[in-house]
PDB file of N, CA and C in Angstrom:
ATOM      1  N   THR A   1      -6.788 -26.153  -7.145  1.00 83.00           N
ATOM      2  CA  THR A   1      -6.135 -26.681  -7.278  1.00 83.00           C
ATOM      3  C   THR A   1      -5.163 -25.896  -7.555  1.00 83.00           C
ATOM      4  N   VAL A   2      -5.273 -25.485  -9.153  1.00 88.00           N
ATOM      5  CA  VAL A   2      -4.095 -24.694  -9.518  1.00 88.00           C
ATOM      6  C   VAL A   2      -3.700 -23.091  -9.111  1.00 88.00           C
ATOM      7  N   ILE A   3      -4.947 -22.553  -8.227  1.00 89.00           N
ATOM      8  CA  ILE A   3      -4.604 -21.611  -7.613  1.00 89.00           C
ATOM      9  C   ILE A   3      -3.831 -21.550  -6.254  1.00 89.00           C
ATOM     10  N   THR A   4      -3.571 -23.054  -5.679  1.00 89.00           N
ATOM     11  CA  THR A   4      -2.954 -23.370  -4.280  1.00 89.00           C
ATOM     12  C   THR A   4      -1.363 -23.788  -5.493  1.00 89.00           C
ATOM     13  N   GLU A   5      -1.539 -24.261  -5.874  1.00 92.00           N
ATOM     14  CA  GLU A   5       0.238 -24.598  -6.599  1.00 92.00           C
ATOM     15  C   GLU A   5       1.039 -22.960  -7.027  1.00 92.00           C
ATOM     16  N   ALA A   6      -0.115 -21.939  -7.665  1.00 94.00           N
ATOM     17  CA  ALA A   6       0.457 -21.059  -8.073  1.00 94.00           C
ATOM     18  C   ALA A   6       1.255 -19.889  -6.909  1.00 94.00           C
ATOM     19  N   THR A   7       0.591 -20.337  -6.084  1.00 93.00           N
ATOM     20  CA  THR A   7       0.559 -19.160  -4.565  1.00 93.00           C
ATOM     21  C   THR A   7       1.937 -20.024  -3.753  1.00 93.00           C
ATOM     22  N   ARG A   8       1.980 -20.939  -3.840  1.00 93.00           N
ATOM     23  CA  ARG A   8       3.004 -22.176  -3.793  1.00 93.00           C
ATOM     24  C   ARG A   8       4.600 -21.445  -4.003  1.00 93.00           C
ATOM     25  N   ILE A   9       3.928 -21.280  -5.394  1.00 95.00           N
ATOM     26  CA  ILE A   9       5.452 -21.028  -6.592  1.00 95.00           C
ATOM     27  C   ILE A   9       5.777 -19.634  -6.253  1.00 95.00           C
ATOM     28  N   LEU A  10       4.701 -18.411  -6.013  1.00 96.00           N
ATOM     29  CA  LEU A  10       4.965 -17.517  -5.885  1.00 96.00           C
ATOM     30  C   LEU A  10       5.519 -17.026  -4.279  1.00 96.00           C
ATOM     31  N   GLU A  11       5.282 -18.631  -3.273  1.00 95.00           N
ATOM     32  CA  GLU A  11       5.934 -17.995  -1.415  1.00 95.00           C
ATOM     33  C   GLU A  11       7.436 -18.315  -1.891  1.00 95.00           C
ATOM     34  N   ASN A  12       7.610 -19.411  -2.703  1.00 95.00           N
ATOM     35  CA  ASN A  12       8.491 -20.269  -2.702  1.00 95.00           C
ATOM     36  C   ASN A  12       9.271 -19.092  -3.675  1.00 95.00           C
ATOM     37  N   ARG A  13       9.445 -18.455  -3.899  1.00 96.00           N
ATOM     38  CA  ARG A  13      10.158 -17.906  -5.286  1.00 96.00           C
ATOM     39  C   ARG A  13      11.080 -16.862  -4.220  1.00 96.00           C
ATOM     40  N   LEU A  14       9.364 -16.242  -3.298  1.00 96.00           N
ATOM     41  CA  LEU A  14       9.757 -15.310  -1.967  1.00 96.00           C
ATOM     42  C   LEU A  14      10.459 -15.611  -0.841  1.00 96.00           C
ATOM     43  N   ARG A  15      10.800 -16.715  -0.660  1.00 95.00           N
ATOM     44  CA  ARG A  15      11.730 -17.399   0.470  1.00 95.00           C
ATOM     45  C   ARG A  15      13.073 -17.653  -0.577  1.00 95.00           C
ATOM     46  N   LEU A  16      13.106 -17.530  -1.558  1.00 95.00           N
ATOM     47  CA  LEU A  16      14.997 -17.760  -1.824  1.00 95.00           C
ATOM     48  C   LEU A  16      15.080 -16.629  -1.873  1.00 95.00           C
ATOM     49  N   LEU A  17      14.194 -16.081  -2.985  1.00 95.00           N
ATOM     50  CA  LEU A  17      15.048 -14.046  -2.497  1.00 95.00           C
ATOM     51  C   LEU A  17      15.235 -13.384  -1.587  1.00 95.00           C
ATOM     52  N   THR A  18      14.163 -13.621  -0.329  1.00 95.00           N
ATOM     53  CA  THR A  18      14.475 -12.969   0.762  1.00 95.00           C
ATOM     54  C   THR A  18      15.681 -13.966   1.786  1.00 95.00           C
ATOM     55  N   ARG A  19      15.940 -15.348   0.901  1.00 94.00           N
ATOM     56  CA  ARG A  19      16.826 -16.176   1.866  1.00 94.00           C
ATOM     57  C   ARG A  19      16.399 -16.621   3.323  1.00 94.00           C
ATOM     58  N   SER A  20      15.126 -16.889   2.878  1.00 94.00           N
ATOM     59  CA  SER A  20      14.445 -17.546   4.327  1.00 94.00           C
ATOM     60  C   SER A  20      14.033 -18.937   4.269  1.00 94.00           C
ATOM     61  N   ASP A  21      13.940 -19.416   5.792  1.00 92.00           N
ATOM     62  CA  ASP A  21      13.536 -21.045   5.525  1.00 92.00           C
ATOM     63  C   ASP A  21      12.163 -21.136   5.943  1.00 92.00           C
ATOM     64  N   ALA A  22      11.280 -22.379   5.861  1.00 92.00           N
ATOM     65  CA  ALA A  22       9.976 -22.608   5.931  1.00 92.00           C
ATOM     66  C   ALA A  22       9.242 -22.121   7.065  1.00 92.00           C
ATOM     67  N   SER A  23      10.469 -22.001   7.915  1.00 94.00           N
ATOM     68  CA  SER A  23       9.606 -21.648   9.622  1.00 94.00           C
ATOM     69  C   SER A  23       8.747 -19.975   9.345  1.00 94.00           C
ATOM     70  N   LEU A  24       9.234 -19.492   8.768  1.00 94.00           N
ATOM     71  CA  LEU A  24       8.094 -17.900   8.842  1.00 94.00           C
ATOM     72  C   LEU A  24       6.873 -18.685   7.901  1.00 94.00           C
ATOM     73  N   THR A  25       5.681 -17.969   8.433  1.00 92.00           N
ATOM     74  CA  THR A  25       4.613 -17.849   8.014  1.00 92.00           C
ATOM     75  C   THR A  25       4.552 -16.536   6.958  1.00 92.00           C
ATOM     76  N   ALA A  26       3.783 -17.082   5.927  1.00 92.00           N
ATOM     77  CA  ALA A  26       3.582 -16.459   4.950  1.00 92.00           C
ATOM     78  C   ALA A  26       3.483 -14.362   5.273  1.00 92.00           C
ATOM     79  N   THR A  27       2.740 -14.545   6.075  1.00 93.00           N
ATOM     80  CA  THR A  27       2.577 -13.395   6.649  1.00 93.00           C
ATOM     81  C   THR A  27       3.996 -12.141   7.082  1.00 93.00           C
ATOM     82  N   ASP A  28       5.360 -13.446   7.830  1.00 95.00           N
ATOM     83  CA  ASP A  28       6.468 -13.180   8.446  1.00 95.00           C
ATOM     84  C   ASP A  28       7.313 -12.692   6.842  1.00 95.00           C
ATOM     85  N   LEU A  29       6.899 -13.672   6.333  1.00 95.00           N
ATOM     86  CA  LEU A  29       7.989 -13.851   4.704  1.00 95.00           C
ATOM     87  C   LEU A  29       6.991 -12.017   3.987  1.00 95.00           C
ATOM     88  N   VAL A  30       6.413 -11.721   3.749  1.00 96.00           N
ATOM     89  CA  VAL A  30       6.056 -10.490   3.399  1.00 96.00           C
ATOM     90  C   VAL A  30       6.785  -9.516   4.622  1.00 96.00           C
ATOM     91  N   ASN A  31       6.719  -9.750   5.032  1.00 96.00           N
ATOM     92  CA  ASN A  31       7.091  -8.271   6.528  1.00 96.00           C
ATOM     93  C   ASN A  31       8.468  -8.606   6.096  1.00 96.00           C
ATOM     94  N   LYS A  32       9.253  -9.500   6.467  1.00 95.00           N
ATOM     95  CA  LYS A  32      10.221  -9.153   6.440  1.00 95.00           C
ATOM     96  C   LYS A  32      11.097  -8.756   4.809  1.00 95.00           C
ATOM     97  N   ALA A  33      10.279  -9.264   3.715  1.00 96.00           N
ATOM     98  CA  ALA A  33      10.257  -9.003   2.270  1.00 96.00           C
ATOM     99  C   ALA A  33      10.715  -7.620   2.220  1.00 96.00           C
ATOM    100  N   PHE A  34       9.360  -6.706   2.572  1.00 97.00           N
ATOM    101  CA  PHE A  34       8.830  -5.658   1.806  1.00 97.00           C
ATOM    102  C   PHE A  34       8.516  -4.501   2.739  1.00 97.00           C
ATOM    103  N   SER A  35       8.677  -4.749   4.028  1.00 93.00           N
ATOM    104  CA  SER A  35       8.179  -3.440   5.478  1.00 93.00           C
ATOM    105  C   SER A  35       9.606  -2.876   6.262  1.00 93.00           C
ATOM    106  N   GLY A  36       9.272  -2.121   6.628  1.00 87.00           N
ATOM    107  CA  GLY A  36      10.489  -0.988   7.264  1.00 87.00           C
ATOM    108  C   GLY A  36      11.460  -0.269   6.802  1.00 87.00           C
ATOM    109  N   GLU A  37      12.357  -0.123   7.294  1.00 86.00           N
ATOM    110  CA  GLU A  37      13.483   0.362   6.458  1.00 86.00           C
ATOM    111  C   GLU A  37      14.255  -0.230   6.325  1.00 86.00           C
ATOM    112  N   ALA A  38      14.433  -1.119   6.454  1.00 89.00           N
ATOM    113  CA  ALA A  38      15.564  -2.177   5.218  1.00 89.00           C
ATOM    114  C   ALA A  38      14.798  -3.450   5.174  1.00 89.00           C
ATOM    115  N   PRO A  39      13.837  -3.057   4.157  1.00 95.00           N
ATOM    116  CA  PRO A  39      13.427  -4.429   3.643  1.00 95.00           C
ATOM    117  C   PRO A  39      14.273  -5.146   2.537  1.00 95.00           C
ATOM    118  N   LYS A  40      14.046  -6.852   2.750  1.00 95.00           N
ATOM    119  CA  LYS A  40      15.017  -7.403   2.106  1.00 95.00           C
ATOM    120  C   LYS A  40      14.975  -6.816   0.012  1.00 95.00           C
ATOM    121  N   LEU A  41      13.643  -6.754  -0.023  1.00 96.00           N
ATOM    122  CA  LEU A  41      13.611  -6.474  -1.187  1.00 96.00           C
ATOM    123  C   LEU A  41      13.345  -4.771  -1.529  1.00 96.00           C
ATOM    124  N   ARG A  42      14.046  -4.421  -2.701  1.00 96.00           N
ATOM    125  CA  ARG A  42      13.290  -2.625  -2.615  1.00 96.00           C
ATOM    126  C   ARG A  42      12.801  -3.119  -4.620  1.00 96.00           C
ATOM    127  N   VAL A  43      11.488  -2.557  -3.751  1.00 96.00           N
ATOM    128  CA  VAL A  43      10.625  -2.937  -5.343  1.00 96.00           C
ATOM    129  C   VAL A  43      10.567  -0.937  -5.546  1.00 96.00           C
ATOM    130  N   SER A  44      10.417  -0.362  -5.216  1.00 95.00           N
ATOM    131  CA  SER A  44      10.913   0.872  -5.226  1.00 95.00           C
ATOM    132  C   SER A  44      11.419   1.731  -4.152  1.00 95.00           C
ATOM    133  N   GLU A  45      12.112   3.266  -4.608  1.00 93.00           N
ATOM    134  CA  GLU A  45      12.189   3.998  -3.482  1.00 93.00           C
ATOM    135  C   GLU A  45      11.347   5.134  -3.355  1.00 93.00           C
ATOM    136  N   VAL A  46      10.482   5.005  -3.857  1.00 95.00           N
ATOM    137  CA  VAL A  46       9.103   5.918  -3.658  1.00 95.00           C
ATOM    138  C   VAL A  46       8.589   4.927  -2.064  1.00 95.00           C
ATOM    139  N   VAL A  47       8.175   5.727  -0.971  1.00 94.00           N
ATOM    140  CA  VAL A  47       7.942   4.820  -0.035  1.00 94.00           C
ATOM    141  C   VAL A  47       6.623   4.574   0.028  1.00 94.00           C
ATOM    142  N   PRO A  48       5.316   5.154  -0.302  1.00 96.00           N
ATOM    143  CA  PRO A  48       4.623   5.005  -0.383  1.00 96.00           C
ATOM    144  C   PRO A  48       4.002   3.758  -1.482  1.00 96.00           C
ATOM    145  N   GLU A  49       5.091   3.885  -2.770  1.00 96.00           N
ATOM    146  CA  GLU A  49       4.972   2.672  -3.196  1.00 96.00           C
ATOM    147  C   GLU A  49       5.620   1.030  -3.189  1.00 96.00           C
ATOM    148  N   GLN A  50       6.912   1.427  -2.066  1.00 96.00           N
ATOM    149  CA  GLN A  50       7.371  -0.069  -1.526  1.00 96.00           C
ATOM    150  C   GLN A  50       5.700  -0.322  -0.263  1.00 96.00           C
ATOM    151  N   LYS A  51       5.321   0.863   0.307  1.00 97.00           N
ATOM    152  CA  LYS A  51       4.609   0.359   1.491  1.00 97.00           C
ATOM    153  C   LYS A  51       3.518  -0.660   0.603  1.00 97.00           C
ATOM    154  N   ALA A  52       2.737  -0.342  -0.287  1.00 97.00           N
ATOM    155  CA  ALA A  52       1.492  -0.724  -1.420  1.00 97.00           C
ATOM    156  C   ALA A  52       2.348  -1.618  -1.808  1.00 97.00           C
ATOM    157  N   VAL A  53       3.131  -2.301  -2.126  1.00 98.00           N
ATOM    158  CA  VAL A  53       3.511  -3.888  -2.995  1.00 98.00           C
ATOM    159  C   VAL A  53       3.655  -4.005  -1.383  1.00 98.00           C
ATOM    160  N   HIS A  54       4.117  -4.068  -0.435  1.00 97.00           N
ATOM    161  CA  HIS A  54       3.954  -4.906   0.872  1.00 97.00           C
ATOM    162  C   HIS A  54       2.444  -5.020   0.883  1.00 97.00           C
ATOM    163  N   LEU A  55       1.200  -4.355   1.204  1.00 97.00           N
ATOM    164  CA  LEU A  55      -0.324  -4.617   1.291  1.00 97.00           C
ATOM    165  C   LEU A  55      -0.437  -5.524  -0.030  1.00 97.00           C
ATOM    166  N   LEU A  56      -0.153  -5.214  -1.161  1.00 97.00           N
ATOM    167  CA  LEU A  56      -0.617  -5.889  -1.701  1.00 97.00           C
ATOM    168  C   LEU A  56      -0.345  -7.515  -1.402  1.00 97.00           C
ATOM    169  N   PHE A  57       1.060  -8.262  -1.659  1.00 97.00           N
ATOM    170  CA  PHE A  57       1.486  -9.103  -0.958  1.00 97.00           C
ATOM    171  C   PHE A  57       0.883 -10.021  -0.040  1.00 97.00           C
ATOM    172  N   LEU A  58       0.742  -9.132   1.148  1.00 96.00           N
ATOM    173  CA  LEU A  58      -0.180  -9.168   1.569  1.00 96.00           C
ATOM    174  C   LEU A  58      -1.632  -9.583   1.880  1.00 96.00           C
ATOM    175  N   GLY A  59      -2.265  -8.684   0.992  1.00 96.00           N
ATOM    176  CA  GLY A  59      -3.468  -9.172   0.595  1.00 96.00           C
ATOM    177  C   GLY A  59      -3.591 -10.653   0.296  1.00 96.00           C
ATOM    178  N   THR A  60      -2.777 -10.580  -1.172  1.00 96.00           N
ATOM    179  CA  THR A  60      -2.785 -11.895  -1.949  1.00 96.00           C
ATOM    180  C   THR A  60      -2.765 -13.200  -0.981  1.00 96.00           C
ATOM    181  N   PHE A  61      -1.849 -12.904  -0.331  1.00 94.00           N
ATOM    182  CA  PHE A  61      -1.689 -15.148   0.495  1.00 94.00           C
ATOM    183  C   PHE A  61      -2.812 -14.558   2.014  1.00 94.00           C
ATOM    184  N   GLY A  62      -3.340 -13.242   2.444  1.00 92.00           N
ATOM    185  CA  GLY A  62      -4.395 -13.362   3.141  1.00 92.00           C
ATOM    186  C   GLY A  62      -5.784 -13.483   2.606  1.00 92.00           C
ATOM    187  N   PHE A  63      -6.171 -13.235   0.918  1.00 90.00           N
ATOM    188  CA  PHE A  63      -7.359 -13.264   0.642  1.00 90.00           C
ATOM    189  C   PHE A  63      -7.632 -13.785  -0.304  1.00 90.00           C
ATOM    190  N   ILE A  64      -5.807 -14.172  -1.142  1.00 89.00           N
ATOM    191  CA  ILE A  64      -6.708 -15.070  -2.039  1.00 89.00           C
ATOM    192  C   ILE A  64      -6.017 -16.900  -2.012  1.00 89.00           C
ATOM    193  N   ARG A  65      -4.605 -16.113  -0.986  1.00 86.00           N
ATOM    194  CA  ARG A  65      -3.566 -17.649  -0.798  1.00 86.00           C
ATOM    195  C   ARG A  65      -4.754 -18.556  -0.026  1.00 86.00           C
ATOM    196  N   ASN A  66      -5.002 -17.815   1.461  1.00 79.00           N
ATOM    197  CA  ASN A  66      -5.333 -18.786   2.276  1.00 79.00           C
ATOM    198  C   ASN A  66      -7.077 -19.332   1.998  1.00 79.00           C
ATOM    199  N   PRO A  67      -7.599 -18.550   1.854  1.00 76.00           N
ATOM    200  CA  PRO A  67      -8.856 -19.554   1.380  1.00 76.00           C
ATOM    201  C   PRO A  67      -9.014 -20.775   0.858  1.00 76.00           C
ATOM    202  N   VAL A  68      -8.077 -20.655  -0.167  1.00 78.00           N
ATOM    203  CA  VAL A  68      -7.421 -22.227  -1.145  1.00 78.00           C
ATOM    204  C   VAL A  68      -6.906 -23.221  -0.711  1.00 78.00           C
ATOM    205  N   HIS A  69      -6.021 -22.413   0.037  1.00 74.00           N
ATOM    206  CA  HIS A  69      -5.010 -23.255   0.634  1.00 74.00           C
ATOM    207  C   HIS A  69      -5.812 -24.059   1.830  1.00 74.00           C
ATOM    208  N   HIS A  70      -5.971 -23.645   2.607  1.00 66.00           N
ATOM    209  CA  HIS A  70      -7.154 -24.508   4.002  1.00 66.00           C
ATOM    210  C   HIS A  70      -8.719 -24.915   3.705  1.00 66.00           C
ATOM    211  N   LYS A  71      -8.791 -25.088   2.522  1.00 68.00           N
ATOM    212  CA  LYS A  71     -10.157 -25.746   2.350  1.00 68.00           C
ATOM    213  C   LYS A  71     -10.669 -25.742   0.881  1.00 68.00           C
ATOM    214  N   LEU A  72     -11.103 -27.087   0.903  1.00 66.00           N
ATOM    215  CA  LEU A  72     -11.695 -26.914  -0.911  1.00 66.00           C
ATOM    216  C   LEU A  72     -12.692 -26.163  -1.380  1.00 66.00           C
ATOM    217  N   LEU A  73     -12.843 -25.179  -2.603  1.00 66.00           N
ATOM    218  CA  LEU A  73     -13.118 -24.785  -3.017  1.00 66.00           C
ATOM    219  C   LEU A  73     -13.556 -25.101  -4.256  1.00 66.00           C
ATOM    220  N   SER A  74     -15.074 -25.034  -4.113  1.00 70.00           N
ATOM    221  CA  SER A  74     -15.255 -25.753  -5.796  1.00 70.00           C
ATOM    222  C   SER A  74     -16.302 -24.374  -5.836  1.00 70.00           C
ATOM    223  N   GLY A  75     -16.252 -24.480  -7.211  1.00 74.00           N
ATOM    224  CA  GLY A  75     -17.568 -23.113  -7.942  1.00 74.00           C
ATOM    225  C   GLY A  75     -16.976 -22.036  -8.758  1.00 74.00           C
ATOM    226  N   LEU A  76     -15.212 -21.861  -8.296  1.00 78.00           N
ATOM    227  CA  LEU A  76     -14.702 -20.753  -9.017  1.00 78.00           C
ATOM    228  C   LEU A  76     -14.792 -20.612 -10.074  1.00 78.00           C
ATOM    229  N   PRO A  77     -15.626 -19.598 -10.770  1.00 84.00           N
ATOM    230  CA  PRO A  77     -15.447 -19.822 -12.513  1.00 84.00           C
ATOM    231  C   PRO A  77     -14.448 -19.537 -13.197  1.00 84.00           C
ATOM    232  N   SER A  78     -14.287 -20.392 -14.152  1.00 88.00           N
ATOM    233  CA  SER A  78     -12.576 -20.658 -14.614  1.00 88.00           C
ATOM    234  C   SER A  78     -12.819 -19.104 -14.912  1.00 88.00           C
ATOM    235  N   GLU A  79     -13.277 -18.174 -15.502  1.00 92.00           N
ATOM    236  CA  GLU A  79     -12.183 -16.485 -15.505  1.00 92.00           C
ATOM    237  C   GLU A  79     -11.955 -16.198 -14.644  1.00 92.00           C
ATOM    238  N   ARG A  80     -12.128 -16.624 -13.146  1.00 89.00           N
ATOM    239  CA  ARG A  80     -11.936 -16.186 -12.043  1.00 89.00           C
ATOM    240  C   ARG A  80     -10.405 -16.605 -11.570  1.00 89.00           C
ATOM    241  N   VAL A  81     -10.564 -18.017 -12.143  1.00 89.00           N
ATOM    242  CA  VAL A  81      -9.212 -18.948 -11.892  1.00 89.00           C
ATOM    243  C   VAL A  81      -7.906 -18.025 -12.488  1.00 89.00           C
ATOM    244  N   LEU A  82      -8.667 -17.782 -13.544  1.00 94.00           N
ATOM    245  CA  LEU A  82      -7.462 -17.468 -15.195  1.00 94.00           C
ATOM    246  C   LEU A  82      -7.089 -15.692 -14.378  1.00 94.00           C
ATOM    247  N   GLN A  83      -7.692 -15.670 -14.085  1.00 93.00           N
ATOM    248  CA  GLN A  83      -7.204 -13.223 -13.283  1.00 93.00           C
ATOM    249  C   GLN A  83      -6.533 -13.649 -11.683  1.00 93.00           C
ATOM    250  N   VAL A  84      -6.436 -14.603 -11.329  1.00 93.00           N
ATOM    251  CA  VAL A  84      -5.949 -14.939  -9.788  1.00 93.00           C
ATOM    252  C   VAL A  84      -4.798 -15.107 -10.872  1.00 93.00           C
ATOM    253  N   LEU A  85      -4.322 -16.163 -11.881  1.00 95.00           N
ATOM    254  CA  LEU A  85      -3.226 -16.659 -11.827  1.00 95.00           C
ATOM    255  C   LEU A  85      -2.323 -15.067 -12.744  1.00 95.00           C
ATOM    256  N   GLY A  86      -3.199 -14.424 -13.796  1.00 97.00           N
ATOM    257  CA  GLY A  86      -2.620 -13.202 -14.351  1.00 97.00           C
ATOM    258  C   GLY A  86      -2.180 -12.410 -13.087  1.00 97.00           C
ATOM    259  N   LEU A  87      -2.527 -12.401 -11.922  1.00 96.00           N
ATOM    260  CA  LEU A  87      -2.102 -11.355 -10.681  1.00 96.00           C
ATOM    261  C   LEU A  87      -1.110 -11.969  -9.987  1.00 96.00           C
ATOM    262  N   ILE A  88      -0.573 -13.596 -10.072  1.00 97.00           N
ATOM    263  CA  ILE A  88       0.093 -14.294  -9.381  1.00 97.00           C
ATOM    264  C   ILE A  88       1.475 -13.646 -10.133  1.00 97.00           C
ATOM    265  N   ASP A  89       1.047 -14.558 -11.433  1.00 97.00           N
ATOM    266  CA  ASP A  89       2.258 -13.745 -12.792  1.00 97.00           C
ATOM    267  C   ASP A  89       2.712 -12.656 -12.376  1.00 97.00           C
ATOM    268  N   TYR A  90       1.782 -11.555 -12.248  1.00 98.00           N
ATOM    269  CA  TYR A  90       2.623 -10.344 -12.272  1.00 98.00           C
ATOM    270  C   TYR A  90       3.398  -9.958 -11.269  1.00 98.00           C
ATOM    271  N   LEU A  91       2.863 -10.392 -10.098  1.00 97.00           N
ATOM    272  CA  LEU A  91       3.877 -10.454  -8.455  1.00 97.00           C
ATOM    273  C   LEU A  91       4.961 -11.638  -8.901  1.00 97.00           C
ATOM    274  N   ILE A  92       5.260 -12.182  -9.762  1.00 97.00           N
ATOM    275  CA  ILE A  92       6.634 -13.148  -9.482  1.00 97.00           C
ATOM    276  C   ILE A  92       6.932 -11.962 -10.649  1.00 97.00           C
ATOM    277  N   SER A  93       6.982 -11.618 -11.715  1.00 97.00           N
ATOM    278  CA  SER A  93       7.632 -10.402 -12.547  1.00 97.00           C
ATOM    279  C   SER A  93       8.040  -9.435 -11.497  1.00 97.00           C
ATOM    280  N   VAL A  94       7.100  -8.823 -10.331  1.00 97.00           N
ATOM    281  CA  VAL A  94       7.175  -8.009  -9.735  1.00 97.00           C
ATOM    282  C   VAL A  94       8.791  -8.267  -8.217  1.00 97.00           C
ATOM    283  N   LEU A  95       8.361  -9.192  -8.323  1.00 97.00           N
ATOM    284  CA  LEU A  95       9.613 -10.065  -7.456  1.00 97.00           C
ATOM    285  C   LEU A  95      10.957 -10.111  -8.369  1.00 97.00           C
ATOM    286  N   ASN A  96      10.658 -10.824  -9.578  1.00 96.00           N
ATOM    287  CA  ASN A  96      12.248 -10.734 -10.619  1.00 96.00           C
ATOM    288  C   ASN A  96      13.239  -9.751 -10.610  1.00 96.00           C
ATOM    289  N   ALA A  97      11.633  -8.317 -10.631  1.00 96.00           N
ATOM    290  CA  ALA A  97      12.215  -6.847 -10.639  1.00 96.00           C
ATOM    291  C   ALA A  97      12.718  -6.258  -9.259  1.00 96.00           C
ATOM    292  N   SER A  98      12.370  -6.904  -8.401  1.00 96.00           N
ATOM    293  CA  SER A  98      12.759  -6.422  -7.058  1.00 96.00           C
ATOM    294  C   SER A  98      14.118  -6.305  -6.986  1.00 96.00           C
ATOM    295  N   THR A  99      14.935  -5.372  -6.478  1.00 93.00           N
ATOM    296  CA  THR A  99      16.579  -5.401  -5.920  1.00 93.00           C
ATOM    297  C   THR A  99      17.030  -6.078  -4.519  1.00 93.00           C
ATOM    298  N   PRO A 100      16.866  -6.651  -3.976  1.00 92.00           N
ATOM    299  CA  PRO A 100      17.799  -7.518  -3.030  1.00 92.00           C
ATOM    300  C   PRO A 100      18.795  -6.405  -2.602  1.00 92.00           C
ATOM    301  N   GLN A 101      18.176  -6.561  -0.901  1.00 87.00           N
ATOM    302  CA  GLN A 101      19.015  -5.358  -0.431  1.00 87.00           C
ATOM    303  C   GLN A 101      19.811  -5.939   0.329  1.00 87.00           C
ATOM    304  N   ILE A 102      21.494  -5.559   0.446  1.00 71.00           N
ATOM    305  CA  ILE A 102      22.612  -6.266   0.829  1.00 71.00           C
ATOM    306  C   ILE A 102      22.788  -6.073   2.023  1.00 71.00           C
ATOM    307  N   GLU A 103      23.267  -7.262   2.858  1.00 64.00           N
ATOM    308  CA  GLU A 103      23.436  -6.788   4.256  1.00 64.00           C
ATOM    309  C   GLU A 103      24.754  -6.603   4.777  1.00 64.00           C
TER     310      GLU A 103
END
């Protein structure tokens, strides 16, 4: 439950920063935010770093968020939950430090 809520907060922050509504899937939202020639959020001027942050967010939503969002998981050790929460906190700080691109 804690991981589900944390990833909802992350997704909501991403929606706010990219000015996106709820119609976009998490994958579409991450693609809009970080990929292509004109990403909505610039994290780095170094192209491989911008691509890497794109993949990092895709992986977070696909590998961490989706399993806990779509089914009840039991048996996650408290240490693992804390690690995931730390990662999500870090990703929120990445979003906060990003530069929105003016259209």
